[in-house]
Short mmCIF file of C-alpha atoms in Angstrom, two decimals:
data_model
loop_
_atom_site.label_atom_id
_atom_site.label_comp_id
_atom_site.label_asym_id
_atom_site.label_seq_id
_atom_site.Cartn_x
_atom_site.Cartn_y
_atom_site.Cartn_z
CA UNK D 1 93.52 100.89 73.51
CA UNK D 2 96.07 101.19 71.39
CA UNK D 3 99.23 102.96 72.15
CA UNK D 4 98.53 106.35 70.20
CA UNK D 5 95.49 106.74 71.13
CA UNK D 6 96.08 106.47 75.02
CA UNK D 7 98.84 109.23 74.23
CA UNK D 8 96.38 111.28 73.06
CA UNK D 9 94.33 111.06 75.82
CA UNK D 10 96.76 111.55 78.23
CA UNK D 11 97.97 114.46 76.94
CA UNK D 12 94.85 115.88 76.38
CA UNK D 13 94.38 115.28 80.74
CA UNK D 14 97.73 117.02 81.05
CA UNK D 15 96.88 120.08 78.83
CA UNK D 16 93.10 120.67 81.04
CA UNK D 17 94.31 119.36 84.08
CA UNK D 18 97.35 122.55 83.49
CA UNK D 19 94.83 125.29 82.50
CA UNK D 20 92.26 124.75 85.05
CA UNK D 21 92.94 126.29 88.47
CA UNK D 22 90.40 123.90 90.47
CA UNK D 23 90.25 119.99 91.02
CA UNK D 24 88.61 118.96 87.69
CA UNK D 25 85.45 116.32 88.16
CA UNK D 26 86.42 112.58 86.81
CA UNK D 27 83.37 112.44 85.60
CA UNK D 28 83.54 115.61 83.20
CA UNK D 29 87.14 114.19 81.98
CA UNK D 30 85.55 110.50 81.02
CA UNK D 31 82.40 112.30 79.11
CA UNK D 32 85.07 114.89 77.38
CA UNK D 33 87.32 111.95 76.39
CA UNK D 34 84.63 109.86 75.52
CA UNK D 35 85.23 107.23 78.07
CA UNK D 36 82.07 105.53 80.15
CA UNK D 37 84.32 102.76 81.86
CA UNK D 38 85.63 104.31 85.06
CA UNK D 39 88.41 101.37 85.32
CA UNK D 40 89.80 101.93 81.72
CA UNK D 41 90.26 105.93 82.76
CA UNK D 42 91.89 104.44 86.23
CA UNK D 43 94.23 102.59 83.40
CA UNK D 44 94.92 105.89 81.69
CA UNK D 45 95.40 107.73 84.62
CA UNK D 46 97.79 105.03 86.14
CA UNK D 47 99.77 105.25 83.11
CA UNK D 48 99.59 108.74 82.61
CA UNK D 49 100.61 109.00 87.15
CA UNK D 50 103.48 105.83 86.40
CA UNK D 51 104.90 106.78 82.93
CA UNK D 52 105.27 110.16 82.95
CA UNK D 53 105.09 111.97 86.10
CA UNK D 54 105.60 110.60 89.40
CA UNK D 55 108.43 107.95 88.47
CA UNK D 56 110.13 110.27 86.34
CA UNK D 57 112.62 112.67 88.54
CA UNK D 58 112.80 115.45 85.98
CA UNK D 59 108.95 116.05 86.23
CA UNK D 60 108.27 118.39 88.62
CA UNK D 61 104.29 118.15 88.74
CA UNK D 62 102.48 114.71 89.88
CA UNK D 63 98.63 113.90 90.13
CA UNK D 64 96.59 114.74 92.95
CA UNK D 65 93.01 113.41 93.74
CA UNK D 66 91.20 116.03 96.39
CA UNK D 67 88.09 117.58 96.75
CA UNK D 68 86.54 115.35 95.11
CA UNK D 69 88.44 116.14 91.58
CA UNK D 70 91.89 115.81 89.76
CA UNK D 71 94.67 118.35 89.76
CA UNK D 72 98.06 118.82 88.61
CA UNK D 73 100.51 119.80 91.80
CA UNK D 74 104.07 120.40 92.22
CA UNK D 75 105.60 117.47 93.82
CA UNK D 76 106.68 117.39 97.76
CA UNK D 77 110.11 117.69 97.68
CA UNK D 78 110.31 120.93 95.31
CA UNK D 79 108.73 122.63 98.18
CA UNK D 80 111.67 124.38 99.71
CA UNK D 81 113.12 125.33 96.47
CA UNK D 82 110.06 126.90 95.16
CA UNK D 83 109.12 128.68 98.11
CA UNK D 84 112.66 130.66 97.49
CA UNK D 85 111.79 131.12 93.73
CA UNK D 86 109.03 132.98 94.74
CA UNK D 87 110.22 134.10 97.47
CA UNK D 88 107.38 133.56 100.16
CA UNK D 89 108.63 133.76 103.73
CA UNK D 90 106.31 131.45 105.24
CA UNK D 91 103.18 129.10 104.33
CA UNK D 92 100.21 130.87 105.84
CA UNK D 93 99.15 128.08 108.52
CA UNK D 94 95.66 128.39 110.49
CA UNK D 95 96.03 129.13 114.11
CA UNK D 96 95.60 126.58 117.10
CA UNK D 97 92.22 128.42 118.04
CA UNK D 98 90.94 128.24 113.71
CA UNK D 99 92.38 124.45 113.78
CA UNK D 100 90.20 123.83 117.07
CA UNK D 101 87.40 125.30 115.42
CA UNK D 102 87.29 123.94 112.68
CA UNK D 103 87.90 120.08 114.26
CA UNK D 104 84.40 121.06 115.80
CA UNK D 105 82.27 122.25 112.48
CA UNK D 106 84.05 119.31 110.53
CA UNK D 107 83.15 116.68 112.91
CA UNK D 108 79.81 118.28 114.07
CA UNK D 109 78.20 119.95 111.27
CA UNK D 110 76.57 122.07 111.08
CA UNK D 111 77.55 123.56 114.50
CA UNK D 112 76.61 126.94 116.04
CA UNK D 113 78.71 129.50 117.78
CA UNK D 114 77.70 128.61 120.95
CA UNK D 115 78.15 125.16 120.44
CA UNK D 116 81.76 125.44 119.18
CA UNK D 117 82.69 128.48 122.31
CA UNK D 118 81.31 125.76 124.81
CA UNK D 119 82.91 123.09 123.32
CA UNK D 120 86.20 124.90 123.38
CA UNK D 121 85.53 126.80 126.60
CA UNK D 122 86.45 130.16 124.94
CA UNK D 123 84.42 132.18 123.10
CA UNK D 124 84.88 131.98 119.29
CA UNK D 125 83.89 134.62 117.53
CA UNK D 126 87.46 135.36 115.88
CA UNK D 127 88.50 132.07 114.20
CA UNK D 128 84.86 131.64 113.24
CA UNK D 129 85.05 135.15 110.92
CA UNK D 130 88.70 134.06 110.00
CA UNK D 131 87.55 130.71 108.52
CA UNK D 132 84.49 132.38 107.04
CA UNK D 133 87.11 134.59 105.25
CA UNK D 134 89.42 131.95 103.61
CA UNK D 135 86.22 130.46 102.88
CA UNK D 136 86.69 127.12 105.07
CA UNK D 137 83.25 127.38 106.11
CA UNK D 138 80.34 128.26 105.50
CA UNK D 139 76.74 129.54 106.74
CA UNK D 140 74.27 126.82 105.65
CA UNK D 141 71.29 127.96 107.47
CA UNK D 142 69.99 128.89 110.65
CA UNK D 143 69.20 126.50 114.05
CA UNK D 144 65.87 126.85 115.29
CA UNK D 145 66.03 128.06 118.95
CA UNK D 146 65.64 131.39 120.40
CA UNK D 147 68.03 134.08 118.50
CA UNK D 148 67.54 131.76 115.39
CA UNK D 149 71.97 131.17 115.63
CA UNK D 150 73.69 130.44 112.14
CA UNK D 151 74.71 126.76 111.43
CA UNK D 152 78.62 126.98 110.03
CA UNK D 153 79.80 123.55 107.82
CA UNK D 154 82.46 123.36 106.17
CA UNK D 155 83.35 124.25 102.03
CA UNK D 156 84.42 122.14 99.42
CA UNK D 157 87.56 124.55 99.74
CA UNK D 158 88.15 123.14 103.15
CA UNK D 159 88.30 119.16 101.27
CA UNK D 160 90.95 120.96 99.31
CA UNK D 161 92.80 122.89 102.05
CA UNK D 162 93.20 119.11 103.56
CA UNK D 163 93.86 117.10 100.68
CA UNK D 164 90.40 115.20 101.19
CA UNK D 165 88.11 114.23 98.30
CA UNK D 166 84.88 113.68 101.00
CA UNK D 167 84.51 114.24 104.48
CA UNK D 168 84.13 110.48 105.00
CA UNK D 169 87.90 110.49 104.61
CA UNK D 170 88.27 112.29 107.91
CA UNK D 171 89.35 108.76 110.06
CA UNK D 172 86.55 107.97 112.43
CA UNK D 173 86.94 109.23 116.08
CA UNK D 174 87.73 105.96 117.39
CA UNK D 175 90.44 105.62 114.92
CA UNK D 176 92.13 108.66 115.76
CA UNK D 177 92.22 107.93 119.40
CA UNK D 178 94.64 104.49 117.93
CA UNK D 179 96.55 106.96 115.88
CA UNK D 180 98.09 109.14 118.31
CA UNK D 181 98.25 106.28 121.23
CA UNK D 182 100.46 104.29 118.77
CA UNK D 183 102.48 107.36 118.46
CA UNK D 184 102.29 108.58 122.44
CA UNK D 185 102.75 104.84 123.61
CA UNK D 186 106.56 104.44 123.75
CA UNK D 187 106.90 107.87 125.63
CA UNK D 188 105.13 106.28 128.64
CA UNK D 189 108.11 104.28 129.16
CA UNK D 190 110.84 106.21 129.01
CA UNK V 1 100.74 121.42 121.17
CA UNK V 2 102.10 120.01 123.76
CA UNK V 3 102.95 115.63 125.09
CA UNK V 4 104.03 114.45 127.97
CA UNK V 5 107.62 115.27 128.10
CA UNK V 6 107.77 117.87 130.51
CA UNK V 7 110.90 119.31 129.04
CA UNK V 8 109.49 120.07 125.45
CA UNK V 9 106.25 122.02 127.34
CA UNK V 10 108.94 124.80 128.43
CA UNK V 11 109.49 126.00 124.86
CA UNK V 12 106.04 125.17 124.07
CA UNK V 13 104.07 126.13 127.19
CA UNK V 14 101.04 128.19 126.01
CA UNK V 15 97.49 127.63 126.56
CA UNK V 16 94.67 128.71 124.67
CA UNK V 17 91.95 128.68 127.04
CA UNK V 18 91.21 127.19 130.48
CA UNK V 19 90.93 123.94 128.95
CA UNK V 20 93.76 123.58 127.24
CA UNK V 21 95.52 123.81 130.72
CA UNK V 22 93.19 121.37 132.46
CA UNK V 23 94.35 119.21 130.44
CA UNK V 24 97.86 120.13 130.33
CA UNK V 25 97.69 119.72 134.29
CA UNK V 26 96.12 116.56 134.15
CA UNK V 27 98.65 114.99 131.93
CA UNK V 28 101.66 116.47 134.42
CA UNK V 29 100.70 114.95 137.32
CA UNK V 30 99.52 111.68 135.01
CA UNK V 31 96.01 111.83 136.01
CA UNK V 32 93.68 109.20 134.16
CA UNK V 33 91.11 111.78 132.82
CA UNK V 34 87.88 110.02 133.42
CA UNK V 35 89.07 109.59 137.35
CA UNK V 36 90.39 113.10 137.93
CA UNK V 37 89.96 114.90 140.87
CA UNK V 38 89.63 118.17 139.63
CA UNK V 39 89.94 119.47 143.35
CA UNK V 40 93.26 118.33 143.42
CA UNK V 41 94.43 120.32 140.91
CA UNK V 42 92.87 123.58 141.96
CA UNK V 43 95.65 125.35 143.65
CA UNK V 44 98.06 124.25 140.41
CA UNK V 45 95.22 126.12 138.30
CA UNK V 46 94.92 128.93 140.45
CA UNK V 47 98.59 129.18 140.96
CA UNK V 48 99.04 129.41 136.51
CA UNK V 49 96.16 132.00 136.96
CA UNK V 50 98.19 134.22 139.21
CA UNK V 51 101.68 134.12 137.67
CA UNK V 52 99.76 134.58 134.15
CA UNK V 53 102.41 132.54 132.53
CA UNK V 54 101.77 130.84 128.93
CA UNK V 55 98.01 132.50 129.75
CA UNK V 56 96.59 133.52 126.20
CA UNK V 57 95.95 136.99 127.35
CA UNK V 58 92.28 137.79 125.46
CA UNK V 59 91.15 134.80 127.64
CA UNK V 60 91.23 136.14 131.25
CA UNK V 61 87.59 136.07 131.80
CA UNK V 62 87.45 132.55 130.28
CA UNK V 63 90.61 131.61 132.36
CA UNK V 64 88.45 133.41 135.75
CA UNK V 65 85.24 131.71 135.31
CA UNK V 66 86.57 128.46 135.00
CA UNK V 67 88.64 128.80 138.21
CA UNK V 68 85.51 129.91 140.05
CA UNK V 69 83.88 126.79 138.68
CA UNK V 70 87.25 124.92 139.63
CA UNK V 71 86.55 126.42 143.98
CA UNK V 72 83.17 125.98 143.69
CA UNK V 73 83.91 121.79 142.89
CA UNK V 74 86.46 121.92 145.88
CA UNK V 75 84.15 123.30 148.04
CA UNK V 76 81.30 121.00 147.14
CA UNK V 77 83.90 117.70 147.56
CA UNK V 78 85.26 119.29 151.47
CA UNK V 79 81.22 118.82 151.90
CA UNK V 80 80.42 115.65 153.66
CA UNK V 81 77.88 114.56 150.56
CA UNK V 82 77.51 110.48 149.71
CA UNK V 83 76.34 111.57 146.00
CA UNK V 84 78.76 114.13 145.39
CA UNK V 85 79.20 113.22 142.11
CA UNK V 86 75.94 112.41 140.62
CA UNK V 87 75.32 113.08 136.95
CA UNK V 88 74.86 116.69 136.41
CA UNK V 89 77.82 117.73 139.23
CA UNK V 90 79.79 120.61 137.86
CA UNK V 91 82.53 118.06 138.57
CA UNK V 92 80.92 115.37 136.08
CA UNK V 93 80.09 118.18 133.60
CA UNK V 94 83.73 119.60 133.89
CA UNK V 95 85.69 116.48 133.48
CA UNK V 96 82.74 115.70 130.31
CA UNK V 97 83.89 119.18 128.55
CA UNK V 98 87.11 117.52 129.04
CA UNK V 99 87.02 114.72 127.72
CA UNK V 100 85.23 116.24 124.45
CA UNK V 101 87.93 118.43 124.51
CA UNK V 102 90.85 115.95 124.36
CA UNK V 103 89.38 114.99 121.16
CA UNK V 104 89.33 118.13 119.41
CA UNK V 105 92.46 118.75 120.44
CA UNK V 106 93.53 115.36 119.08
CA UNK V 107 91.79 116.34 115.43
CA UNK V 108 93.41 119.55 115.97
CA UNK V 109 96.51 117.62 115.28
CA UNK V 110 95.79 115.73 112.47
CA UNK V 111 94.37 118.79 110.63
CA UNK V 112 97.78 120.17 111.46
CA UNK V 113 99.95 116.99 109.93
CA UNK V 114 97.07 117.29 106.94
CA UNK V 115 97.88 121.15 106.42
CA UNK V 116 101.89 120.34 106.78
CA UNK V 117 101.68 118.04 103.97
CA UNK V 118 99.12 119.47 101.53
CA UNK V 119 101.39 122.74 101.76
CA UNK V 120 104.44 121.42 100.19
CA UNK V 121 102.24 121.06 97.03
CA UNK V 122 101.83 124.00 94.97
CA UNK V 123 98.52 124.49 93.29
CA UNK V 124 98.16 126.54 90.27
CA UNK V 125 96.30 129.07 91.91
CA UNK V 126 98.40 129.06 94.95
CA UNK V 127 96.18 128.78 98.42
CA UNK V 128 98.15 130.90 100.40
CA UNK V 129 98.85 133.69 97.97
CA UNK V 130 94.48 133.64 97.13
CA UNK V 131 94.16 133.68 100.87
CA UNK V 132 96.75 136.98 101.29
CA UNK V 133 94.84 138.47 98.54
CA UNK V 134 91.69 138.01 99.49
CA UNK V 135 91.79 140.39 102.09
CA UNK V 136 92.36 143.23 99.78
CA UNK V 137 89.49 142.47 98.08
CA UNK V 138 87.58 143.20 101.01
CA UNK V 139 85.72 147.10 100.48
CA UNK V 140 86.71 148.81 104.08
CA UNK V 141 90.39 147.93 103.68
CA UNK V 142 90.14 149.19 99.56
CA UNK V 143 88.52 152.45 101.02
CA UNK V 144 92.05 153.14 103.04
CA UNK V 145 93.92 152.24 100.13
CA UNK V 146 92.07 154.35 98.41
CA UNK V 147 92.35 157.38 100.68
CA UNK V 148 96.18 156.93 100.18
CA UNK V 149 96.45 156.74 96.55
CA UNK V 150 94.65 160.18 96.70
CA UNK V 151 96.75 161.75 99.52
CA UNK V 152 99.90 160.78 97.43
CA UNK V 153 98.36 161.96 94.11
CA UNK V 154 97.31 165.26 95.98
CA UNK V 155 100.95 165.68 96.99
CA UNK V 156 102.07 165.33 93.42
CA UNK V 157 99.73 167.79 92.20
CA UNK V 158 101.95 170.36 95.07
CA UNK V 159 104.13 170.64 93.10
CA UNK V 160 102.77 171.29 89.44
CA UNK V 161 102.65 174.29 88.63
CA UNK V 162 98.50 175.17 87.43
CA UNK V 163 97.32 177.93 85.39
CA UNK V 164 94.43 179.63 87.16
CA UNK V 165 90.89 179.14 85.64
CA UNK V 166 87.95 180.33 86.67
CA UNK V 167 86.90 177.77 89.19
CA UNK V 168 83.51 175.65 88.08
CA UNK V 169 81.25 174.35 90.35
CA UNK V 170 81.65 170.30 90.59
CA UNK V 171 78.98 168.29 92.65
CA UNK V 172 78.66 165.00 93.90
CA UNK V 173 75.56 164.38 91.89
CA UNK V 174 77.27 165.27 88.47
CA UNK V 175 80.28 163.72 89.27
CA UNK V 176 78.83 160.31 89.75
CA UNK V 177 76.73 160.47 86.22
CA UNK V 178 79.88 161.36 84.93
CA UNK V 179 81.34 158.66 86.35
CA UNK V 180 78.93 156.39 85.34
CA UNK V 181 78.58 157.26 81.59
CA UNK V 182 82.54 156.52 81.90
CA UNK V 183 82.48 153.28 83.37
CA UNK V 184 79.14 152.08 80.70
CA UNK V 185 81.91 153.14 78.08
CA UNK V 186 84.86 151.56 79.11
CA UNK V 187 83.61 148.69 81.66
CA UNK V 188 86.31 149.47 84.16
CA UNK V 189 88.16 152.53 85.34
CA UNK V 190 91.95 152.69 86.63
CA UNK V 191 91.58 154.87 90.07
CA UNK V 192 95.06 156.56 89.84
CA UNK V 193 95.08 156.76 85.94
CA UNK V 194 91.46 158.47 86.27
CA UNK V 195 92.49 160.83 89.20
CA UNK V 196 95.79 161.54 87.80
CA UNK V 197 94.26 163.59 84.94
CA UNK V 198 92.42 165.68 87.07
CA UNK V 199 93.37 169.25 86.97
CA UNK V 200 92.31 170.77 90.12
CA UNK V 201 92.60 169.69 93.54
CA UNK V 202 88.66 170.99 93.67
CA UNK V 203 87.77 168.36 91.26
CA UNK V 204 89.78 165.31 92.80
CA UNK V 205 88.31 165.90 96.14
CA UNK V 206 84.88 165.57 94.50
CA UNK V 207 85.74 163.05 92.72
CA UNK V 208 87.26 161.01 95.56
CA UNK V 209 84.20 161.89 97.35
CA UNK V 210 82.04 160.42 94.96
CA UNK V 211 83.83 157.17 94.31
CA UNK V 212 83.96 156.42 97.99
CA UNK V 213 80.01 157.32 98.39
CA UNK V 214 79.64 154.94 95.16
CA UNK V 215 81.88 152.49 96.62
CA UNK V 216 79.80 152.95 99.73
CA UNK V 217 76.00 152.40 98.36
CA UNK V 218 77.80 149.38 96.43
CA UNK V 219 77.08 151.15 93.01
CA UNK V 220 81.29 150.39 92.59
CA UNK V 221 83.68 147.83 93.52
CA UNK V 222 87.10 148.58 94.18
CA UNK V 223 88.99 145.84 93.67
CA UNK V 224 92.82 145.46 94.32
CA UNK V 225 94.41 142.30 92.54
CA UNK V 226 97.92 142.04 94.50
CA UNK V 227 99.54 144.02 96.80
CA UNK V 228 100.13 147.83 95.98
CA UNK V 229 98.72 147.13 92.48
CA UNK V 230 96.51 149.81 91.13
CA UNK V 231 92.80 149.74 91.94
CA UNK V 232 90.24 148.82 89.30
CA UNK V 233 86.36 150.09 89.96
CA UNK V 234 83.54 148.02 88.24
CA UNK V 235 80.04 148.71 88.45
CA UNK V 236 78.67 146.42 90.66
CA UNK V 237 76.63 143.92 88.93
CA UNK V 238 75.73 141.28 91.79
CA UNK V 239 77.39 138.00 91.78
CA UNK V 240 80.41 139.79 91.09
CA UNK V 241 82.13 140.01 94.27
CA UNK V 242 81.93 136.40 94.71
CA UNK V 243 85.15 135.19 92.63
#
């Protein structure tokens, strides 16, 4: 490609990647620039990531792939700072019992209320509604036993919430259990 | 959430349900969890239970029937029983819940280091500022706001001074056609702006009236975009409320 063109196109990813409030689809990006080879849009974006965002300290914004799109973010380290700008006391974090909750559906989907109260041994009915509300999950149908209970899964909001782009992302049971003994191991020696 | 360092639990020390501090137990007296002896740390439950420390206090009944579950294992293992702990013992099922537990408590954490870093990065919709809004959005808490826009457009009207006319007969039933031929006109309608030119109090308490029964049968939204911001009503065309 030669070096005009690939400006082009990278600014033309910067401009709809700025306007659009949601992670924007590869895919609609490659058709819109005319591009069927996913590597050579890798290329651009690697430039586009290298060149002119993430290496270069006075850009504030990088590139970030989750739920399942492209998005322009602010990077980490402007956090602090921005959070005076605009003058928000405090990120909005979910609760222990919504984070508990939530481990369940995302692991077990689609899980009832029953299933996630037992599984937590208290009853669950409040971070259930409050996930419902910031849309983390959702109601994807209805288990067939007695009271017909509604199945909860999880939103493609959720992927975002997390920085995931699928839920195969989410490390495998058996690999968490090696992630947190790594970390836990030295303390048994202390 | 809490390790194994017995000095960080004191700041930290607060359990969200009965087994949150099974396990916390277990850990303290380093207990393997698949060879616990849940009766031996009964009285240590029990003993929590009573001095209703670090006790998440919606959970008492969860917190009760799990120490009744807790005496009933103890009193099963003082009984002289060679297959005490066959496969569906409460003590097997217990320590089972536990172990399932232990997990989600362990994804609990990640989900936590996930959050942590995905909110240093600012979105251009920002996620926490949709998720405050969102809740304004919601029709019963709009209703209240919209009870205290009136009250505080009422009080203004105190203090104009009105010339007395002849008093006219509004109903709920006119008032809402009215209302509607409005909003076919201009799309929207701006609550206070709307009220505001109101001249009697007469006709703003019908008109409130109507707009919450509209709001009510879902004929309106109200919808609130930020915080003490003025209050927009649509018709409600479905699919609407959705973004």
């Amino acid at each position: 490609m030669n070096p005009e063109a690939l400006s082009r196109q990278i600014a033309l990813i910067e401009a709809l990647l700025f306007v659009s409030k949601e992670p924007v689809e590869p895919g609609r990006i490659m058709e819109f620039l005319g591009l069927d080879d996913i590597e050579e849009f890798e290329k651009v974006l690697a430039v586009m990531e290298k060149d002119q965002l993430l290496d270069r300290p006075e850009r504030g914004l990088m590139l970030k792939r989750s739920g399942g799109g492209l998005q322009l973010v602010t990077k980490p380290d402007l956090h602090d700072e921005l959070k005076q700008f605009f003058t928000i006391k405090q990120a909005t974090k979910l609760t222990i019992a919504s984070l508990e909750t939530l481990s369940i559906i995302a692991y077990r989907q689609p899980a009832t209320l029953t299933e996630i109260s037992l599984m937590r041994g208290v009853n669950s009915t409040g971070p259930v509604k409050n996930l419902l509300q910031k849309k983390l999950i959702k109601i994807t149908g209805r288990k067939q036993v007695p009271g017909l209970p509604a199945l909860y899964a999880t939103t493609p909001e959720f992927l975002v919430y997390f920085g995931l782009n699928n839920l195969s992302e989410l490390p495998s049971l058996e690999e968490l259990t090696e992630l947190f003994e790594e970390k836990e191991q030295p303390s048994l020696f202390k | 959430m809490e390790t194994e360092f017995s000095g960080y639990q004191v700041q930290t020390e607060y359990f969200e349900g009965p087994l949150d501090l099974l396990l916390h137990l277990i850990r303290k007296n380093k207990m393997n969890i698949i060879e616990v002896r849940l009766s031996q740390i009964t009285n240590e439950y029990l003993a929590y239970l009573e001095g209703k420390r670090g006790l998440n206090p919606s959970r008492e009944s969860e917190f009760l029937m799990t120490a009744a579950t807790l005496i009933y294992i103890k009193s099963r293992s003082l009984l002289p029983k060679p297959e005490n702990m066959d496969d569906d013992s409460p003590e097997k099922q217990l320590i089972h819940t536990l172990i399932e537990y232990e997990k989600i408590q362990k994804i609990s954490r990640m989900l936590r280091e996930m959050e942590y870093t995905e909110l240093l990065l600012w979105r251009r919709l920002e996620m926490n500022e949709s998720f405050a809004n969102r809740e304004y959005e919601l029709k019963e808490v709009s209703a209240f706001q919209l009870a205290e826009i009136f009250f505080d457009i009422v009080k203004k009207k105190e203090y104009e001074q009105f010339l007395e006319i002849p008093s006219k007969n509004y109903s709920i039933a006119t008032k809402q056609e009215e209302l509607l031929a409005l909003l076919a006109h201009s799309g929207y309608l701006d609550f206070s702006e709307y009220i505001s030119k109101l001249d009697s109090i007469e006709e703003l308490v019908v008109s409130f009236f109507t707009l919450l029964e509209m709001v009510k049968r879902h004929l309106l939204i109200a919808v609130q975009e930020q915080l003490f911001g003025t209050i927009s009503l649509y018709r409600n065309e479905p699919g609407k409320l959705e973004n």
